[in-house]
Short mmCIF file of C-alpha atoms and ligand atoms in Angstrom, two decimals:
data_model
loop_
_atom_site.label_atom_id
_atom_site.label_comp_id
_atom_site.label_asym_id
_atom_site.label_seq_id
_atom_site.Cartn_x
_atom_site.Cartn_y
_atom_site.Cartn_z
CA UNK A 190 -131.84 119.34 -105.47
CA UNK A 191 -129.53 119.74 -108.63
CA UNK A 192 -130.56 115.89 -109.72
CA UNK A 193 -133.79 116.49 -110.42
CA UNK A 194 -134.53 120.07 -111.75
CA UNK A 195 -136.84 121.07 -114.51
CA UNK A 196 -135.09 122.48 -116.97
CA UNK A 197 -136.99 125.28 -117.02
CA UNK A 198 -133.89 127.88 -118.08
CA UNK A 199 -133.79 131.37 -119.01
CA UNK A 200 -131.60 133.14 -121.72
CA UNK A 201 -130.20 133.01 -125.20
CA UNK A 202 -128.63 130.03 -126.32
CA UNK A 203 -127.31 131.58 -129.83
CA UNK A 204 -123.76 131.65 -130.60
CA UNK A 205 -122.45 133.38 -133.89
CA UNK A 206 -119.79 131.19 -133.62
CA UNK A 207 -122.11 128.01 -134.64
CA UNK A 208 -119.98 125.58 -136.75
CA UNK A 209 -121.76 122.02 -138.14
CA UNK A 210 -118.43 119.63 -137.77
CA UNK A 211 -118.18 117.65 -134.56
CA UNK A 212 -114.30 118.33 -134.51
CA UNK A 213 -115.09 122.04 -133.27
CA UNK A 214 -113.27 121.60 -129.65
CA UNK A 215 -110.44 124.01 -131.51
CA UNK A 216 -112.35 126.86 -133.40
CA UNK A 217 -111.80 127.81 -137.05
CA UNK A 218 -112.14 130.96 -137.91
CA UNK A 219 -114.85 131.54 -140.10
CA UNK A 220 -114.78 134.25 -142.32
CA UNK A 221 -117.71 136.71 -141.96
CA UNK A 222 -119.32 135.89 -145.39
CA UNK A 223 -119.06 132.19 -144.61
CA UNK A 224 -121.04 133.06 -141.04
CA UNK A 225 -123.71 134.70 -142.81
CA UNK A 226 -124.22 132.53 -145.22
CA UNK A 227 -124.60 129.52 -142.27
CA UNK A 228 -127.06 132.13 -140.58
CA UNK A 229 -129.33 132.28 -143.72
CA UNK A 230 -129.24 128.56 -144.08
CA UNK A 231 -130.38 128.02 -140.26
CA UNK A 232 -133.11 130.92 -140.66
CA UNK A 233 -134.87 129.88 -143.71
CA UNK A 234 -138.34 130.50 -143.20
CA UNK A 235 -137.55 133.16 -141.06
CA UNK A 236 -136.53 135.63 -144.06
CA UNK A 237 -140.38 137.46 -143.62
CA UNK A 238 -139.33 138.36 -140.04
CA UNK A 239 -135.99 139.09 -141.02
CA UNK A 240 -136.99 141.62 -143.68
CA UNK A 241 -139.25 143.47 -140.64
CA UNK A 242 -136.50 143.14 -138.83
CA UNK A 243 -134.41 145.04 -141.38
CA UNK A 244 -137.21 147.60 -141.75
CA UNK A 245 -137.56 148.77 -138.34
CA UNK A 246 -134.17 149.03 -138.14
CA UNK A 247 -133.55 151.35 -140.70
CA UNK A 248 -136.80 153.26 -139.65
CA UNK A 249 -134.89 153.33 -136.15
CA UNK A 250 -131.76 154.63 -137.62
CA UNK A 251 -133.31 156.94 -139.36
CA UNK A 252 -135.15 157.95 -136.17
CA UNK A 253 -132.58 157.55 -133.64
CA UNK A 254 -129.17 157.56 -135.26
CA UNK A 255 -127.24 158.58 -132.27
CA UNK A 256 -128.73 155.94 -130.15
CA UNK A 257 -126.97 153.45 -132.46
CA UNK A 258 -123.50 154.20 -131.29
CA UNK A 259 -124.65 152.19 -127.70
CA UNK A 260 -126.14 149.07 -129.61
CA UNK A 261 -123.51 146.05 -129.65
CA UNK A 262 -123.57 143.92 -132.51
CA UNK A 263 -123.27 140.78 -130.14
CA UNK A 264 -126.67 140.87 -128.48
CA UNK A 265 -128.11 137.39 -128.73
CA UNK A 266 -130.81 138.46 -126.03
CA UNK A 267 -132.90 140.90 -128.69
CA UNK A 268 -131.99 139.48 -132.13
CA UNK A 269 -133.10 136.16 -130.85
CA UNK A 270 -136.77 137.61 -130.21
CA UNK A 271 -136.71 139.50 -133.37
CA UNK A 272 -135.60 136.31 -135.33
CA UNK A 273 -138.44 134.97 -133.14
CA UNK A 274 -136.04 132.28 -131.72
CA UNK A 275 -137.15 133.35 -128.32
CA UNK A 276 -139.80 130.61 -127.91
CA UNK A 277 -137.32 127.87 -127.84
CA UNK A 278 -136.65 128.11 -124.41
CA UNK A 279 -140.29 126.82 -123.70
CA UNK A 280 -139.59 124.19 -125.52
CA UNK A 281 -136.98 123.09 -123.03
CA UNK A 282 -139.38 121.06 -121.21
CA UNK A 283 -141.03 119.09 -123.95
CA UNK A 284 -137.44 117.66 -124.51
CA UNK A 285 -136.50 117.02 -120.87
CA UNK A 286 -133.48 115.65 -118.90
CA UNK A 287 -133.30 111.72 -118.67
CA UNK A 288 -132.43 110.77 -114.82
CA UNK A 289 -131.66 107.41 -113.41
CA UNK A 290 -134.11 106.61 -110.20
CA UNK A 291 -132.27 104.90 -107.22
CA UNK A 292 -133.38 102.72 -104.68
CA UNK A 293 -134.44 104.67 -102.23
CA UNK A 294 -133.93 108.23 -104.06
CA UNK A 295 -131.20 109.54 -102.47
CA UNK A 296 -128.76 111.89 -103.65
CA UNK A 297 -125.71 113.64 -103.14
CA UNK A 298 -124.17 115.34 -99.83
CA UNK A 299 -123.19 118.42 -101.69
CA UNK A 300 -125.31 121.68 -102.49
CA UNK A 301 -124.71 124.15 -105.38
CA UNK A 302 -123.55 126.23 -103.27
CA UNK A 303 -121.02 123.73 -102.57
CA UNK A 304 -120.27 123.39 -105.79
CA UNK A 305 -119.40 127.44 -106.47
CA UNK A 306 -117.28 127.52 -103.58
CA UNK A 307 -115.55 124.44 -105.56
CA UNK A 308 -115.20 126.38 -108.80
CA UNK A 309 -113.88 129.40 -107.34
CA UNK A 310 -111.30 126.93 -105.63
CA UNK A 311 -110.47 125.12 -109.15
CA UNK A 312 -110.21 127.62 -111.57
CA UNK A 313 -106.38 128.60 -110.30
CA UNK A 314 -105.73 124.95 -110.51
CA UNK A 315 -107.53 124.47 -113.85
CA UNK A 316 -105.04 127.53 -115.01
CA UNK A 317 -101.73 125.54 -114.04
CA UNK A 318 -102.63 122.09 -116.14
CA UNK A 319 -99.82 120.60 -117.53
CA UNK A 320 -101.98 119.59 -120.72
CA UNK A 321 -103.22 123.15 -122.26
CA UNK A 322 -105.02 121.84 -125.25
CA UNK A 323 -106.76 118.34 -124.18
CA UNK A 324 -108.25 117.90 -127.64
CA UNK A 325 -110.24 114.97 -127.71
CA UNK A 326 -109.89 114.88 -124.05
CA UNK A 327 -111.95 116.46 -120.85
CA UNK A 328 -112.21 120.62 -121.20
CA UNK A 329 -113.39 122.54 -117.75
CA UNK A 330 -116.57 120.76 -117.06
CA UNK A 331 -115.84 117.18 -116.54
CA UNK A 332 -112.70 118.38 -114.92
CA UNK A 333 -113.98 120.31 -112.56
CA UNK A 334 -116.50 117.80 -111.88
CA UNK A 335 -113.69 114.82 -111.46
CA UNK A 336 -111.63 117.01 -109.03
CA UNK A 337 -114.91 117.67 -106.85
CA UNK A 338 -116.10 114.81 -106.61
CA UNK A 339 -112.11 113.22 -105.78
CA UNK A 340 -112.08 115.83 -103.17
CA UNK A 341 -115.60 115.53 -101.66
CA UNK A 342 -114.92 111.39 -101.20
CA UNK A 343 -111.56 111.31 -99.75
CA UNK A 344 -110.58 107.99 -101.68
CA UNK A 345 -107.70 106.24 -100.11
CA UNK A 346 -107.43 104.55 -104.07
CA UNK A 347 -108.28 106.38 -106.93
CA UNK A 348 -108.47 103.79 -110.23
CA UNK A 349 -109.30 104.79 -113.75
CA UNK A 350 -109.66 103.14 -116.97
CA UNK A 351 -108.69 105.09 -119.88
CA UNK A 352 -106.06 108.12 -118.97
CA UNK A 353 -105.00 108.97 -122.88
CA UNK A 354 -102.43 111.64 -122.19
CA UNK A 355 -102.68 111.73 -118.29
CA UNK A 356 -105.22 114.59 -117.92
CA UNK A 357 -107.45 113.21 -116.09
CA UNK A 358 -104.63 111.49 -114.28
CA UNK A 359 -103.22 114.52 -112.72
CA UNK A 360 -106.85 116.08 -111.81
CA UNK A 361 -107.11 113.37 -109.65
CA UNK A 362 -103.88 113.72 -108.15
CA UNK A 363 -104.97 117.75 -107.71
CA UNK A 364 -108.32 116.41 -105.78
CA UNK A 365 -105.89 114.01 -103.20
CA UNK A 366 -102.11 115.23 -103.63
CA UNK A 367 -100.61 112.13 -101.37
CA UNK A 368 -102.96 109.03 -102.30
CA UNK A 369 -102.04 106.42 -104.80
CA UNK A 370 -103.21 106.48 -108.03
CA UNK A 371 -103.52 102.65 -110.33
CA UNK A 372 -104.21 103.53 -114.09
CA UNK A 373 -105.38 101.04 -116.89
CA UNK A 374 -104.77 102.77 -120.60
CA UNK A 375 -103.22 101.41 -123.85
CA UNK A 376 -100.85 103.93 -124.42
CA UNK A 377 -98.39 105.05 -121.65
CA UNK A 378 -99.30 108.81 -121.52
CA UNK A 379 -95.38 108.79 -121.38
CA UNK A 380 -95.31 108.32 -124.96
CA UNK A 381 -96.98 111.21 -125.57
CA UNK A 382 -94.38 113.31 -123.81
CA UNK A 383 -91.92 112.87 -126.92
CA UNK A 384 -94.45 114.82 -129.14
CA UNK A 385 -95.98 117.55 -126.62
CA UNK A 386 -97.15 117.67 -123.53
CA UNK A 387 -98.35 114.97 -121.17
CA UNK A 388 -98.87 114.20 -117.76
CA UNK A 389 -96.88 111.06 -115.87
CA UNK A 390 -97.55 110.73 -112.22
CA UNK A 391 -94.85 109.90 -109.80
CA UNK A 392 -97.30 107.93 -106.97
CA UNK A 393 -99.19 106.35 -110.27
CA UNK A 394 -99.26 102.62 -110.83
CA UNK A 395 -99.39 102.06 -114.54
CA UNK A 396 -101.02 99.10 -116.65
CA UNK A 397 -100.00 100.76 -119.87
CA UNK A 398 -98.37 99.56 -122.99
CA UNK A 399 -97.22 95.80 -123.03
CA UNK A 400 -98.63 95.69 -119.43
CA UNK A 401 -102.02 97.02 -120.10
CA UNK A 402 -104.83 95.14 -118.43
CA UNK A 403 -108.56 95.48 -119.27
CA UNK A 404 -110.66 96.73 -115.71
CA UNK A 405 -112.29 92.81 -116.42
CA UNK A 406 -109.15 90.87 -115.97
CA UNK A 407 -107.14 92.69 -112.96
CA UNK A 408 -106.93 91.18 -109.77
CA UNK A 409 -108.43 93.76 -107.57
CA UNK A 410 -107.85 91.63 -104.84
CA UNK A 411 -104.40 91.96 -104.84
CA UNK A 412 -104.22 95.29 -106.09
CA UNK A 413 -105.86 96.47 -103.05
CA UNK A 414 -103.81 94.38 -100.92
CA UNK A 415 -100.86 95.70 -102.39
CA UNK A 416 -101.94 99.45 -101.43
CA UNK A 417 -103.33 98.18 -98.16
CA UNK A 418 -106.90 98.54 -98.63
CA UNK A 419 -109.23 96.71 -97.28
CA UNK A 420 -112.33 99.30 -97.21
CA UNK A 421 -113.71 98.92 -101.36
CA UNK A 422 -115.69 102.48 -99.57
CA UNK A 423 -112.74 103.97 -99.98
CA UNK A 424 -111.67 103.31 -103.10
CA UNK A 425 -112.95 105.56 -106.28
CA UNK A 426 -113.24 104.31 -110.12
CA UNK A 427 -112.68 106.76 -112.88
CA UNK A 428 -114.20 105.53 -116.20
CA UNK A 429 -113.26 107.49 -119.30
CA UNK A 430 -112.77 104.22 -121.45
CA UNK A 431 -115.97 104.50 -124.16
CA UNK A 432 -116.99 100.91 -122.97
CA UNK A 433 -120.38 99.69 -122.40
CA UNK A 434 -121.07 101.60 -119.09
CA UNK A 435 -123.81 98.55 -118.08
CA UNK A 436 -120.79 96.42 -118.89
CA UNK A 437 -118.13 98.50 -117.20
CA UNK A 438 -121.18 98.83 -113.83
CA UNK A 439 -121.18 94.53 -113.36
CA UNK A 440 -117.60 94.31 -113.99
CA UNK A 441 -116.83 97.00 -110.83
CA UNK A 442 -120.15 95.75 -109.05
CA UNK A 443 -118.84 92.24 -108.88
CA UNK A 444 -115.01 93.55 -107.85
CA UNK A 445 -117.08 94.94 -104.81
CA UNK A 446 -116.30 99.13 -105.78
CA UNK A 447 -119.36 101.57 -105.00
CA UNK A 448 -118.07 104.85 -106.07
CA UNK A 449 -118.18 105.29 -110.11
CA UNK A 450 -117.38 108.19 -112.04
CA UNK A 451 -118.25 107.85 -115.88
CA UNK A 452 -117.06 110.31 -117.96
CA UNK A 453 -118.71 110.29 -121.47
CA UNK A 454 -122.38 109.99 -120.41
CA UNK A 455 -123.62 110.49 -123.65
CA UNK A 456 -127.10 111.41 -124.23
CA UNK A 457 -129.52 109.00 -126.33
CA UNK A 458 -128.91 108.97 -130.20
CA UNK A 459 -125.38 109.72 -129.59
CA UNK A 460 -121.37 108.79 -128.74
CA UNK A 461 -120.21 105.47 -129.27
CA UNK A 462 -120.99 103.24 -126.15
CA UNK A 463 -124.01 102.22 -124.48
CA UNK A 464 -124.31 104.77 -121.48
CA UNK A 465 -126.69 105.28 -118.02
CA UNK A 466 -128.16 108.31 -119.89
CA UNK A 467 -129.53 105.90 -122.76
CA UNK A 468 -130.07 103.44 -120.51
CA UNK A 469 -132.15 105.63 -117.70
CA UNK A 470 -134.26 107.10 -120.99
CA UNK A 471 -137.75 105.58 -120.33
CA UNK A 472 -141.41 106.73 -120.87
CA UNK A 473 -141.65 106.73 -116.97
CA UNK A 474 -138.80 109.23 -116.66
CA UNK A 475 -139.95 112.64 -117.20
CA UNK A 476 -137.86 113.69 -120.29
CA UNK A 477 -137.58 110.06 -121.26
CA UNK A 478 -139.04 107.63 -123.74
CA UNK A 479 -139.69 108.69 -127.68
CA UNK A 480 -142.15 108.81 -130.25
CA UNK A 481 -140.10 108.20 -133.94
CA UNK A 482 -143.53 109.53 -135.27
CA UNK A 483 -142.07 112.16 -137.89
CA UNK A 484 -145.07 114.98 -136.94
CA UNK A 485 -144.66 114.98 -133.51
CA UNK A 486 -144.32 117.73 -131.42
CA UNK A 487 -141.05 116.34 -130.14
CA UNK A 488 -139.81 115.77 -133.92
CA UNK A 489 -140.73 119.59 -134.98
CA UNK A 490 -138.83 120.81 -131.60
CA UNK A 491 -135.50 118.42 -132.41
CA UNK A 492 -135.11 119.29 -135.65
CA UNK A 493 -135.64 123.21 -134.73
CA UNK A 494 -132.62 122.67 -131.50
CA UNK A 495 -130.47 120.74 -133.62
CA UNK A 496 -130.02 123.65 -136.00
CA UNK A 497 -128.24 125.24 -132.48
CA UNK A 498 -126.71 122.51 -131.13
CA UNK A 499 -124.13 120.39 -132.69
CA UNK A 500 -125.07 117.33 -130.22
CA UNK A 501 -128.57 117.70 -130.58
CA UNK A 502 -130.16 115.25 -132.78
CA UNK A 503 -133.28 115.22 -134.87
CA UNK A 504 -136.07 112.29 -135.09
CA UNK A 505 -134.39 111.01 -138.05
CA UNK A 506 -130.95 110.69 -136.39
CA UNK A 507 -132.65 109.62 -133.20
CA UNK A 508 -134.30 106.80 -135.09
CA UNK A 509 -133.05 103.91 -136.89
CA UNK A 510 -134.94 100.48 -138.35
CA UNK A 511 -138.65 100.07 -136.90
CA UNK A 512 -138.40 102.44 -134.64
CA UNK A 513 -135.85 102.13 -132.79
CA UNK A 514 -134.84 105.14 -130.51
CA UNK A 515 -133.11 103.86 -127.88
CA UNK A 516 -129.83 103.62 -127.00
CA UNK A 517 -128.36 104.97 -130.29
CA UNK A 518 -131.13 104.13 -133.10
CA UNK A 519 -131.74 100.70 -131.01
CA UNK A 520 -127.87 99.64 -130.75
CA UNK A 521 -126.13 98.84 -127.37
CA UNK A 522 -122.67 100.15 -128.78
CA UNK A 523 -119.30 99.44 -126.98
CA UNK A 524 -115.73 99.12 -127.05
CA UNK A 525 -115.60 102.81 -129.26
CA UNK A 526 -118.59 102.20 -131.73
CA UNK A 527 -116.13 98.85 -132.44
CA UNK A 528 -118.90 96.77 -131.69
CA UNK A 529 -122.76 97.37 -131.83
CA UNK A 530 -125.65 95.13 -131.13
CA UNK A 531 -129.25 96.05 -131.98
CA UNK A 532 -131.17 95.34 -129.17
CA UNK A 533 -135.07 94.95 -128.71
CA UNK A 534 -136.72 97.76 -126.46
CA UNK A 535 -137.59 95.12 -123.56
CA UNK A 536 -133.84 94.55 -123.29
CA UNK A 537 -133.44 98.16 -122.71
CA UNK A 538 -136.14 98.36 -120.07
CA UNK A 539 -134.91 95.44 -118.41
CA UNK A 540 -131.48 96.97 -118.18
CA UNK A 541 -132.42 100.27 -116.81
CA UNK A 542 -134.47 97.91 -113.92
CA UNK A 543 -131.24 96.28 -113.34
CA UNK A 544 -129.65 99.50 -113.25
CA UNK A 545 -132.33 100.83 -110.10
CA UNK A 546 -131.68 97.97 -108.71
CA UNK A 547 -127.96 98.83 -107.34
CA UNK A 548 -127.91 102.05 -107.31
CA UNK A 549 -127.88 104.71 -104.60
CA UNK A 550 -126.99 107.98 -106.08
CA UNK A 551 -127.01 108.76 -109.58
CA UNK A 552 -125.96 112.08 -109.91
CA UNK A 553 -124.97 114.43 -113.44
CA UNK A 554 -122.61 117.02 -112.97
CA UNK A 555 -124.07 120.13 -114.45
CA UNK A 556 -122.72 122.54 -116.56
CA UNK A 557 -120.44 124.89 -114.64
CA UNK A 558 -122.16 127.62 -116.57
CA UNK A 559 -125.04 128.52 -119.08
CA UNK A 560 -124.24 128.85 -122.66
CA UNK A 561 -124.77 132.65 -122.83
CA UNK A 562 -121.26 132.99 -121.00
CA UNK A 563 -119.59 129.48 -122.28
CA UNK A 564 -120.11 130.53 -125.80
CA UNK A 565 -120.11 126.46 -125.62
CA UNK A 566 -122.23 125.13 -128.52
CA UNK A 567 -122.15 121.82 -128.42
CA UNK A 568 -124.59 120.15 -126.25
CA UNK A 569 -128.33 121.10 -126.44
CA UNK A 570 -129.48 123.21 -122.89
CA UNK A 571 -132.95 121.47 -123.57
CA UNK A 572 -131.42 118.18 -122.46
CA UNK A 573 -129.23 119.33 -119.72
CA UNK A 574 -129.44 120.23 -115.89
CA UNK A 575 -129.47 123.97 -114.76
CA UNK A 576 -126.35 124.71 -115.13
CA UNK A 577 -124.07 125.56 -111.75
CA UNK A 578 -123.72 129.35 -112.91
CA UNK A 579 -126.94 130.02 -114.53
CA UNK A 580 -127.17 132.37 -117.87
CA UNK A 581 -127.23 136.38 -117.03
CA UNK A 582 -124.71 135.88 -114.34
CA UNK A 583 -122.04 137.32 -116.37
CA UNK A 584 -120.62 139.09 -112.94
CA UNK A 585 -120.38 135.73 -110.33
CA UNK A 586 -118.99 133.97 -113.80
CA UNK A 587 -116.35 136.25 -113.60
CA UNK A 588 -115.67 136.60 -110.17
CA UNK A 589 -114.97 133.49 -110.26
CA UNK A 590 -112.32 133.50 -112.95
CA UNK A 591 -113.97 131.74 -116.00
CA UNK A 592 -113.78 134.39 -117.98
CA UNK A 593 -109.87 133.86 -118.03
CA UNK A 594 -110.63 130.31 -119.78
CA UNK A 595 -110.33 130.16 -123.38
CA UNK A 596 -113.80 129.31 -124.90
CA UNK A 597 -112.76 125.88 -126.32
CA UNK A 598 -112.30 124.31 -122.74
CA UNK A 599 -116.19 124.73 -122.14
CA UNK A 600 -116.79 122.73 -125.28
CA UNK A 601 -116.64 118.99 -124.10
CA UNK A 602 -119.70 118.33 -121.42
CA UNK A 603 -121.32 115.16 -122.24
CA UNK A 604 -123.26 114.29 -118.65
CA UNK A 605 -120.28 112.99 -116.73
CA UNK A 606 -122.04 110.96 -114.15
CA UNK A 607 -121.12 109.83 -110.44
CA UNK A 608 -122.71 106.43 -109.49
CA UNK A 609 -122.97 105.56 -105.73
CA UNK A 610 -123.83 101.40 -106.18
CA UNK A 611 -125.64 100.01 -102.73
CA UNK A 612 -124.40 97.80 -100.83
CA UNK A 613 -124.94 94.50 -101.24
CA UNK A 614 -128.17 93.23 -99.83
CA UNK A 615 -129.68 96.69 -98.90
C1 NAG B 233 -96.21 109.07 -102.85
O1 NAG B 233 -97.15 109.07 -101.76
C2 NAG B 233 -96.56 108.96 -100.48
C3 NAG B 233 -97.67 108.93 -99.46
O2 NAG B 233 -98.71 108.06 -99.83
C4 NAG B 233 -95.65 110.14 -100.26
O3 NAG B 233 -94.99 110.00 -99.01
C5 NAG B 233 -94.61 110.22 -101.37
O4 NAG B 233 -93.83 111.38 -101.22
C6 NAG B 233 -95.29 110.25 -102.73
N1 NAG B 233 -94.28 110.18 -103.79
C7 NAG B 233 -94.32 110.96 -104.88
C8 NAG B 233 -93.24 110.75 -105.86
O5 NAG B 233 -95.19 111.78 -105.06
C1 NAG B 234 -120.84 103.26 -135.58
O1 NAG B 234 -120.89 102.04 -136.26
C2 NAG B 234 -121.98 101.90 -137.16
C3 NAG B 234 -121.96 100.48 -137.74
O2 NAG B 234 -120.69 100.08 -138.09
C4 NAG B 234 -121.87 102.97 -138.27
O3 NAG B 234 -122.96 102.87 -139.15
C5 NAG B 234 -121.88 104.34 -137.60
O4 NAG B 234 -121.70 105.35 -138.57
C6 NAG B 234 -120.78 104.42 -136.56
N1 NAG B 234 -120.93 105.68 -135.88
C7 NAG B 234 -119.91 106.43 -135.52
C8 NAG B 234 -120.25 107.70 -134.83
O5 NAG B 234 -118.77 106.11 -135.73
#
């Protein structure tokens, strides 16, 4: 099944378009001379190869010239084995993809092939969005993902926590057009309609503005009573609130809900809130558990990835005082990086026990599509799930309509996850 694949991928993960900032959802251009001056930087000690490189070539113009006029200058495939890049992809499964186990390992109802006939299915609805540009907020991925998964459960409730401008608010209302909708955020994504656009639902009950609530303090009781619920099975949570995601998991596991979706599942070393990817990261996980021991195999392969992927971090980013790899560099961070604890690594372990403990499904939402046709560079292959559309399927891609899609919306996967929690005493 898609939970638990080895990451065993094929293809080139280059993009020319490589940038270093983290704000690259919208794309500078970058001049040509600036690009190959960032190439030279990344290939250092490759300049020997490059020079043979640059030899053959001219010996193959020379030799071939009119065979030149077919060669495309945007071929990661072959100048990624002549830059002798080519080996990273068996690295992919030294670095591994974290997984959380569940009680009794079970997983999801759907198939990938459930999951294509979805994206065919979404991309026309993706295309009508009232929010083009959701900078900052979910891009195709995650909102693809949030859509399926509304769809697949039938919720008679659909809650979230966090809504910003009301993206994510109206993908829900695209995966169940006539259910009710209760959303907990700050800011009324009304207020965002005076400066551009934003999404207000008519079948929506806000907490927002001077009526906010925290997901702690509402009274789900009579929030479901009110919408005449009395199945919690039926009810979905949408988390996009960069909380404490063990915190977030009591608070909904003692309100009774057993359907979570978490959007930012942020991989270990990064984001800013404790997350069921840090959490799950163990030495008994296959992809999990780290050595901070600067020669390491593992350190030589992170710092090589992170020169191609902006989320990818290296042992010394991974790493913080004594040691401490977990979470990010041993902190439990919550409320948006606000607050950060250092905690010891038992407290971790203990946590992700906890964590097995009430859980039925934990499943991440792949990428829809490899990097190869995404042009995405943000988040490292390496540490991700075969993606739904794998790389070299450049004709299903665009059958299904993704190559309409602006490049930018494939830039914001971080692992959204969908929790199924047990019930109680099972
Ligand atoms: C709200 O949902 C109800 C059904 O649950 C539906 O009859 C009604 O038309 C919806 N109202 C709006 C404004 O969408
Ligand atoms: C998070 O907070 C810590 C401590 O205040 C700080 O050192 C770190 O740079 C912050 N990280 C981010 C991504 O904001």
């Amino acid at each position: 099944m898609l939970e638990r694949e080895l990451s065993m991928r094929r293809g080139a993960q280059f993009s020319e378009e490589g940038n270093d900032d983290d704000e690259s959802k919208t794309r500078k251009h970058i001049s040509f001379a600036v690009r190959v001056t960032k190439l030279m930087g990344r290939i250092g000690v490759l300049w020997p190869l490059i020079l043979l490189f640059l030899t053959l070539l001219f010996v193959s113009i020379a030799m071939h010239s009119r065979h030149l006029v077919c060669v495309s200058s945007y071929e990661p495939y072959s100048r990624m084995n002549f830059f002798g890049i080519g080996d990273l992809e068996s690295d992919f499964e030294t670095l591994g993809v974290p997984w959380c186990r569940s009680k009794h390992g079970r997983t999801v109802e759907w198939t990938s092939k459930d999951l294509l006939k979805g994206l065919e299915e979404f991309v026309p609805i993706y295309e009508s969005r009232p929010i083009k540009n959701n900078m900052y907020g979910m891009g195709f991925d995650h909102s693809f993902g949030l859509w399926f998964i509304t769809r697949w459960l039938k919720p008679d409730l659909m809650i979230e926590s966090g809504a910003f401008k009301g993206h994510s608010t109206w993908v829900l209302r695209q995966g169940m057009p006539d259910k009710p909708i209760v959303s907990l955020t700050p800011r009324h994504p009304e207020k965002y309609l005076k400066k551009g656009p934003a999404y207000v639902d008519g079948n929506c009950t806000y907490f927002a503005g001077k009526d906010f609530v925290d997901f702690r303090s509402v009274d789900w009781g009579k929030v479901m009573k009110k919408h005449g619920i009395t199945d919690v099975n039926q009810v979905l949570i949408f988390f996009d609130d960069h909380q404490n995601e063990l915190k977030r998991l009591k608070q909904a596991l003692k309100a009774g809900f057993r359907h979570l979706i978490f959007e930012d599942n942020y991989d270990t070393g990064t984001g800013d809130h404790y997350s069921f990817r840090q959490i799950c990261d163990q030495f008994y996980i296959r992809g999990g558990g780290h050595s901070c021991f600067r020669d390491s195999d593992e350190a030589r392969i992170r710092a090589k990835r992170k020169k191609f992927w902006e989320k990818a971090v290296d042992i010394e980013e991974l790493c913080g005082p004594e040691e401490a790899w977990w979470g990010v560099r041993g902190e439990m961070r919550d409320d948006f990086n606000h607050s950060n604890k250092a905690i010891s690594y038992g407290e971790h372990f203990k946590n992700s026990r906890f964590l097995e403990s009430v859980l039925d499904v934990y499943w991440e939402l792949p990428p829809v599509a490899g990097p190869s046709l995404t042009h995405q560079t943000r988040y490292d292959p390496g540490r991700a799930h075969s993606p739904i559309v794998e790389d070299g399927r450049y004709g299903l891609f665009q059958r299904l309509g993704l190559t309409r899609l602006e490049k930018s919306v494939f830039n914001g996967y971080t692992q959204m996850v969908y929790l199924q929690i047990s019930k109680p005493g099972s």
